[in-house]
GROMACS .gro file of C-alpha atoms in nm:
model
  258
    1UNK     CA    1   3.289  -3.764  -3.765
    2UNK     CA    2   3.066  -3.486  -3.753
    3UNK     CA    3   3.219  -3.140  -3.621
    4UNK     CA    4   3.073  -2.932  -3.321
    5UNK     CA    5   3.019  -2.596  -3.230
    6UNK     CA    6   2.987  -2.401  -2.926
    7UNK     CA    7   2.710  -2.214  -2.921
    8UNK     CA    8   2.574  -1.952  -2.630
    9UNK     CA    9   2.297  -2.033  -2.434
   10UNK     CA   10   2.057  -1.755  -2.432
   11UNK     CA   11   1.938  -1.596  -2.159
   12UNK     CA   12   1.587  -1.674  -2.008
   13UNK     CA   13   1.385  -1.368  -1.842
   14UNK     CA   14   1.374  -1.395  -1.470
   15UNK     CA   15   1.089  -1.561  -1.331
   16UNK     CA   16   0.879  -1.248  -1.228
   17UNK     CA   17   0.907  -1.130  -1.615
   18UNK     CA   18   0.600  -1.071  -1.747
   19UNK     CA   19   0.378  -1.238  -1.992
   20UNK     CA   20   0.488  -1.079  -2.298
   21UNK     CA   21   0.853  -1.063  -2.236
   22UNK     CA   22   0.877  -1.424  -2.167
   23UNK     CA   23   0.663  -1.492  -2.507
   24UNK     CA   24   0.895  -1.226  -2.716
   25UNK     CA   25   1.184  -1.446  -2.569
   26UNK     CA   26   1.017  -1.807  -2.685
   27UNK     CA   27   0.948  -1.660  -2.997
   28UNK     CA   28   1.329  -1.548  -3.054
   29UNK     CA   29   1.456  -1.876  -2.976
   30UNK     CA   30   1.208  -2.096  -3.191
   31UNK     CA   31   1.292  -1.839  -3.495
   32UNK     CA   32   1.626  -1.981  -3.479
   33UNK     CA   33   1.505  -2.288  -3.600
   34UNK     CA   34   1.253  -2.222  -3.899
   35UNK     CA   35   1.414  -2.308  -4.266
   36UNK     CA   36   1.647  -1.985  -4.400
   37UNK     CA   37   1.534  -1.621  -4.439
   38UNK     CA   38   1.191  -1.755  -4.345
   39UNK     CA   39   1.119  -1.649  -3.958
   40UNK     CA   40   0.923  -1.866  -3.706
   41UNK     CA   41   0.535  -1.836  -3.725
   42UNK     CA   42   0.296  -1.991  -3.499
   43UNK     CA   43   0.063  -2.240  -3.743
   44UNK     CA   44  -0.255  -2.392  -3.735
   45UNK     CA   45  -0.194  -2.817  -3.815
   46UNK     CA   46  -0.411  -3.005  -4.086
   47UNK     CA   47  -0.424  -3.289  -3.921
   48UNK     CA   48  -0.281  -3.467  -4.219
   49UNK     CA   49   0.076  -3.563  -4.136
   50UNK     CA   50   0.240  -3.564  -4.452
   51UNK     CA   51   0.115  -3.243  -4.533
   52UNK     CA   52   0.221  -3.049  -4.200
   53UNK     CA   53   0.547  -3.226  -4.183
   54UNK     CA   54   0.621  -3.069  -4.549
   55UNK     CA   55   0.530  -2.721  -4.454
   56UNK     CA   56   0.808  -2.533  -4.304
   57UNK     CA   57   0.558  -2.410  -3.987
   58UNK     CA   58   0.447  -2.759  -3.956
   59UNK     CA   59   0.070  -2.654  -4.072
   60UNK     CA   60  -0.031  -2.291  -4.221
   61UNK     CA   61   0.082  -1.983  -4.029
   62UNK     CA   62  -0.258  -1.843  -3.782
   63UNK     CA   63  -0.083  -1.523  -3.870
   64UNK     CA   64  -0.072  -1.451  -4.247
   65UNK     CA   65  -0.266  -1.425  -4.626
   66UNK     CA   66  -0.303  -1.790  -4.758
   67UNK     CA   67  -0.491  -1.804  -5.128
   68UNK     CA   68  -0.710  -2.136  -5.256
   69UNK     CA   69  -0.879  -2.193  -5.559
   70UNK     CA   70  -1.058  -2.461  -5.770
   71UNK     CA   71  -1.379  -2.655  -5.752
   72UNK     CA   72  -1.371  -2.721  -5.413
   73UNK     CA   73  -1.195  -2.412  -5.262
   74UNK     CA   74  -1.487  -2.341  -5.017
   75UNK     CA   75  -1.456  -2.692  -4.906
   76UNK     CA   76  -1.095  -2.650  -4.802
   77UNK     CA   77  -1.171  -2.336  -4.648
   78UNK     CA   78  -1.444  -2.438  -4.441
   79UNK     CA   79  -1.232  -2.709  -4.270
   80UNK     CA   80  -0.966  -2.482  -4.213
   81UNK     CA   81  -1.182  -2.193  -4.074
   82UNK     CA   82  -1.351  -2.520  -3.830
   83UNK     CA   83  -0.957  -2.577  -3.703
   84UNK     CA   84  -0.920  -2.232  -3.626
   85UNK     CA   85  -1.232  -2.157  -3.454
   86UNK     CA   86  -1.126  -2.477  -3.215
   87UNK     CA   87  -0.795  -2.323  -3.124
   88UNK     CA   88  -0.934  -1.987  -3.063
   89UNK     CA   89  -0.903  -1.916  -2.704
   90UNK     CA   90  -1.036  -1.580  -2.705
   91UNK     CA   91  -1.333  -1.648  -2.917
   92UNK     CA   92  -1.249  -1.404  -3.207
   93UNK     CA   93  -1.563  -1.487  -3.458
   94UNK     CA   94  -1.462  -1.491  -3.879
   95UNK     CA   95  -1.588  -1.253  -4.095
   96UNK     CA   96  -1.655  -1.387  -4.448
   97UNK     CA   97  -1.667  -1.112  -4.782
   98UNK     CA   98  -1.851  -1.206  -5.105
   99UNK     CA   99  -1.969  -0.961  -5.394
  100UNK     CA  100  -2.346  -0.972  -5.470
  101UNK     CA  101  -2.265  -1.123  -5.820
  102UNK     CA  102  -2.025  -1.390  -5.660
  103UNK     CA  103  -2.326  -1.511  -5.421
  104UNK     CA  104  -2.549  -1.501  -5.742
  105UNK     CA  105  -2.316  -1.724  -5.923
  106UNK     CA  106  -2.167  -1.943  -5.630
  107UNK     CA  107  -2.474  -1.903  -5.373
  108UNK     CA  108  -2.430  -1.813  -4.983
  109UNK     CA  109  -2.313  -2.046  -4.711
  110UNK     CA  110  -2.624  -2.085  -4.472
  111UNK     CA  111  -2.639  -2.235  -4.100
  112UNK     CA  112  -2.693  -2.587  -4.174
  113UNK     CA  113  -2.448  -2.638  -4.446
  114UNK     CA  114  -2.186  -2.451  -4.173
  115UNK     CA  115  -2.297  -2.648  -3.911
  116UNK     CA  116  -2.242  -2.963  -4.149
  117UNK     CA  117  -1.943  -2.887  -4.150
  118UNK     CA  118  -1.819  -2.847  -3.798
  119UNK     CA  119  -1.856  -2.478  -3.838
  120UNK     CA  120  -2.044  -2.279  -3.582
  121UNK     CA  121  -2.266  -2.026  -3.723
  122UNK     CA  122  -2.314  -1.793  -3.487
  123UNK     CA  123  -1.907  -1.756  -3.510
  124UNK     CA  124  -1.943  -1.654  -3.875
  125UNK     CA  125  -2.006  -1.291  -3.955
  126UNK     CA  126  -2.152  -1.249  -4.334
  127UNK     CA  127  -2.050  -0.925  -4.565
  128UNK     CA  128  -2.231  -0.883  -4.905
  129UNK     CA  129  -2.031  -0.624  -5.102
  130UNK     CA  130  -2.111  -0.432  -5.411
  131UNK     CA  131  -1.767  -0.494  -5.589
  132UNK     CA  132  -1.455  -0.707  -5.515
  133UNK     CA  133  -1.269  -0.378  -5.379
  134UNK     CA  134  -1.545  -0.330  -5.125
  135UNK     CA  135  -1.512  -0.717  -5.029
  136UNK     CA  136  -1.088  -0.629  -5.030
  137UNK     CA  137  -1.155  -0.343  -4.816
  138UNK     CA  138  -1.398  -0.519  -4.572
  139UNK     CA  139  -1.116  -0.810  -4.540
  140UNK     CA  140  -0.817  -0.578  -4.437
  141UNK     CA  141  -1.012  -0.390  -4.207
  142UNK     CA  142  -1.142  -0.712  -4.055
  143UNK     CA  143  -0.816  -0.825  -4.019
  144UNK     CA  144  -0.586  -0.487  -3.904
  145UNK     CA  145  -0.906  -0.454  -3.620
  146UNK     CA  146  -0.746  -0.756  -3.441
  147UNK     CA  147  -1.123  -0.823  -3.362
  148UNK     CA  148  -1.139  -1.116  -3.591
  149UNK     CA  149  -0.953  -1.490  -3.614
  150UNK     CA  150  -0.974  -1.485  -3.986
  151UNK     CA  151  -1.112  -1.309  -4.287
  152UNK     CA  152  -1.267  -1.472  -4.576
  153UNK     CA  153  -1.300  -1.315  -4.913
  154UNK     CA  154  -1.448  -1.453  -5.262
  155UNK     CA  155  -1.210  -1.274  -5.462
  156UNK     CA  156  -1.079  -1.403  -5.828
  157UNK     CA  157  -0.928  -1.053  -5.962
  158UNK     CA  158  -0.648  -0.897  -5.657
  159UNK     CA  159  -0.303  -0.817  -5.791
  160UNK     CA  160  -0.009  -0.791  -5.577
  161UNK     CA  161  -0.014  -0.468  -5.407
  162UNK     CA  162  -0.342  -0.556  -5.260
  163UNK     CA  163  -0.269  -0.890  -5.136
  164UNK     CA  164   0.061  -0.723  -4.968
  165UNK     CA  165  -0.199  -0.453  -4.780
  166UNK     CA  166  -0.359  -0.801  -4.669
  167UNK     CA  167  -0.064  -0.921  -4.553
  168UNK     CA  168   0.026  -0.635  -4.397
  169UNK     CA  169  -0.318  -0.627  -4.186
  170UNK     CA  170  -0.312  -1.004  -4.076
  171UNK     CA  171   0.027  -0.959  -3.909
  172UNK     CA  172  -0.102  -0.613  -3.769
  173UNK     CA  173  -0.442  -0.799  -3.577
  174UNK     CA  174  -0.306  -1.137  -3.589
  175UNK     CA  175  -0.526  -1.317  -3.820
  176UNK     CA  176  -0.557  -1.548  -4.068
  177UNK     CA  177  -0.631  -1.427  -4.384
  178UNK     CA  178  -0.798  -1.675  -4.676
  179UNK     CA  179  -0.870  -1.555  -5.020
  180UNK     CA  180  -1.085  -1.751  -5.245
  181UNK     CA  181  -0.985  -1.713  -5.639
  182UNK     CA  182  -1.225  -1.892  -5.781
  183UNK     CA  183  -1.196  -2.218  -6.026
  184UNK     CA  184  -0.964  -2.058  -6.263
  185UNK     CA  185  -0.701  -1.939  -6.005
  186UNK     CA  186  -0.436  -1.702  -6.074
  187UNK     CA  187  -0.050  -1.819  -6.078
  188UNK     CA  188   0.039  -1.431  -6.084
  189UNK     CA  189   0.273  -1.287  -5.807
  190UNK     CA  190   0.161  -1.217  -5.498
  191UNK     CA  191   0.247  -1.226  -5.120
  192UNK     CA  192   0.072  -1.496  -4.978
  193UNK     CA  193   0.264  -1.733  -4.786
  194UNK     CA  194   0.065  -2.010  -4.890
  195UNK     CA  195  -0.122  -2.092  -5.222
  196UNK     CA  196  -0.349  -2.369  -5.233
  197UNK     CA  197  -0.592  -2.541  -5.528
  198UNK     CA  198  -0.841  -2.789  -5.426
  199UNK     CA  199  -1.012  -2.995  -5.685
  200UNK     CA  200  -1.259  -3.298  -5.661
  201UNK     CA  201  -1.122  -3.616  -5.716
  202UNK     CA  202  -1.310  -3.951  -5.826
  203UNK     CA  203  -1.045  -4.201  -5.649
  204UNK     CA  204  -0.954  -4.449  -5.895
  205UNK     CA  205  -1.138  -4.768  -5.691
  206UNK     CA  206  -1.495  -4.609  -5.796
  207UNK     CA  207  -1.467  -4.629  -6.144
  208UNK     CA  208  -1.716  -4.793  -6.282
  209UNK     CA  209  -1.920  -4.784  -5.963
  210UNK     CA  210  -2.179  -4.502  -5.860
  211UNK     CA  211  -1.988  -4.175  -5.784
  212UNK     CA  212  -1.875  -4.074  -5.450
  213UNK     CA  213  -2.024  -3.769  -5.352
  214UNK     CA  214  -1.736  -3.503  -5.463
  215UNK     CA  215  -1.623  -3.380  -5.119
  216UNK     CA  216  -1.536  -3.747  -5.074
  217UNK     CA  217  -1.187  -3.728  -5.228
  218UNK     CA  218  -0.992  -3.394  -5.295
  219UNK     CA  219  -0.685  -3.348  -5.495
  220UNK     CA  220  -0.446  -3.048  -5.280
  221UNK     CA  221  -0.224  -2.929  -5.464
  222UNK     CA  222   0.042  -2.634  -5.300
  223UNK     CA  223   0.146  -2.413  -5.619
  224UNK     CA  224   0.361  -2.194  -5.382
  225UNK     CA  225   0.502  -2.164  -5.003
  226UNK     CA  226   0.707  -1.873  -4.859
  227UNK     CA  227   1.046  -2.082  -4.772
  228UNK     CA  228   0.893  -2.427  -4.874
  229UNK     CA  229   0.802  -2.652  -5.203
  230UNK     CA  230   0.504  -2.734  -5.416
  231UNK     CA  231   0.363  -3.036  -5.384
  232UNK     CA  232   0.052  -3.275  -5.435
  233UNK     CA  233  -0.157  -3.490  -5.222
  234UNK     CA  234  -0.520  -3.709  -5.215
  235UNK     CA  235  -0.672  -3.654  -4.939
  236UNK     CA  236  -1.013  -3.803  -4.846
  237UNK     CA  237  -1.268  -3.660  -4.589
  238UNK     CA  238  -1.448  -3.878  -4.350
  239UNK     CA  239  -1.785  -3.757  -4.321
  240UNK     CA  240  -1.790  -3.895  -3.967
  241UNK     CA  241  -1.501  -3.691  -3.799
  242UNK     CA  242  -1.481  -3.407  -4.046
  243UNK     CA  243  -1.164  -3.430  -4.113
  244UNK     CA  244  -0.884  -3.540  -4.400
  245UNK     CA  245  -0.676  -3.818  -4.454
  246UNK     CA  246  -0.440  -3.872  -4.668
  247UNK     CA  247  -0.545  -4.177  -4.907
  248UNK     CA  248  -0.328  -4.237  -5.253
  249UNK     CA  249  -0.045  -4.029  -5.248
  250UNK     CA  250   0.081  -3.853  -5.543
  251UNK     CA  251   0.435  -3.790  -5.639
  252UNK     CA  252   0.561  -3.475  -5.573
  253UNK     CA  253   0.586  -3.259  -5.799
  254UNK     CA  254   0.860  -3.007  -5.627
  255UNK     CA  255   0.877  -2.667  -5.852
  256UNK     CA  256   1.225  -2.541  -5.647
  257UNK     CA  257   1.172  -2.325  -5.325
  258UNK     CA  258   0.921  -2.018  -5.381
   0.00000   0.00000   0.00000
């Protein structure tokens, strides 16, 4: 039989507390129960069960530098930038960073394509830097200002002293920071609580057949989570609701807690 232990019931803050104090309190309690030496952080959900149930936030912090790359790293940034503009109460816009050689090579986001998306346009605040740095140093400001619900930067070369000053600033305004590292990725250190690849994937039933278009089916893979474990999924996107599904699981493919 299973042994019990007393434990104190904390204290609530009288009724005529005020906002804050009774939010500091809810936050205390619900840190108690997030996985070891990782605290409680309000999330933003996928949508896609398996995937928030394995994260220990149960989706990816609001509050917090997540990194993505592959082919279709845009892709999985636009949906997650469409969840987070939904959930935005006070209607913080996102500012998104590329280089003038990055929007050479990779080309811009425009209204329609947005709007295809989910994504409201006039919610999405375009910067056009001159190097990466400038994009790096448009991104923490953005995000230390507390003026925006997420910064978005194209940026394939940041080591880890700059993606801890981007940490730093999302917790300082509250925002969600993305970084976008290209096709190649880079498995160096860094502090992101969450990194992400996205790649197309032709599921196995069209072979032979004409080929889906590419944002049909995407392989997710999570190379590393702050208290969690990597992990794979196939996840397909229904052009109708804008939104992913999980459709063939993979095994996982658990690397130990990062």
């Amino acid at each position: 039989m299973g042994s019990y232990r007393n434990i104190d019931r904390p204290t609530r803050p009288e009724t005529d507390a005020g906002d804050r104090e009774r939010l500091d309190w809810l936050k205390r309690q619900l840190s108690d129960l997030a996985p070891a030496g990782e605290p409680w952080r309000p999330a933003l959900p996928t949508g896609v069960a398996a995937l928030d149930r394995h994260l220990p936030w149960g989706g990816l912090p609001l509050v917090g530098l997540h990194e993505i790359a592959g082919l279709m790293e845009t892709e999985f940034a636009l949906f997650l930038v469409r969840g987070l503009l939904a959930r935005e109460a006070e209607g913080r816009p996102v500012l998104w960073c590329q280089t003038a050689d990055g929007a050479r090579e990779r080309g811009r986001l425009y209204g329609p394509g947005l709007a295809g998306r989910g994504v409201d346009p006039a919610r999405v605040l375009f910067v056009t830097a001159k190097r990466e740095r400038d994009a790096q140093w448009a991104m923490e400001e953005a995000l230390a200002s507390g003026a925006v619900a997420a910064a978005v930067a194209e940026t394939p070369a940041i080591g880890m002293t700059e993606t801890r000053r981007l940490q730093l600033a999302a917790q300082k305004g509250e925002a969600m920071g993305l970084l976008l590292r290209g096709p190649a990725g880079d498995r160096a250190p860094g502090a992101a609580l969450t990194r992400w690849r996205a790649e197309p994937l032709v599921p196995p039933e069209s072979a032979g057949e004409t080929p889906l278009p590419r944002a049909l089916h995407l392989h997710l893979s999570l190379w590393r989570c702050r208290g969690g474990r990597a992990a794979d999924w196939t996840l397909r996107h229904d052009e109708q609701t804008l939104r992913f599904d999980l459709a063939a699981p993979l095994a996982d493919r658990s690397q130990g807690t990062a």
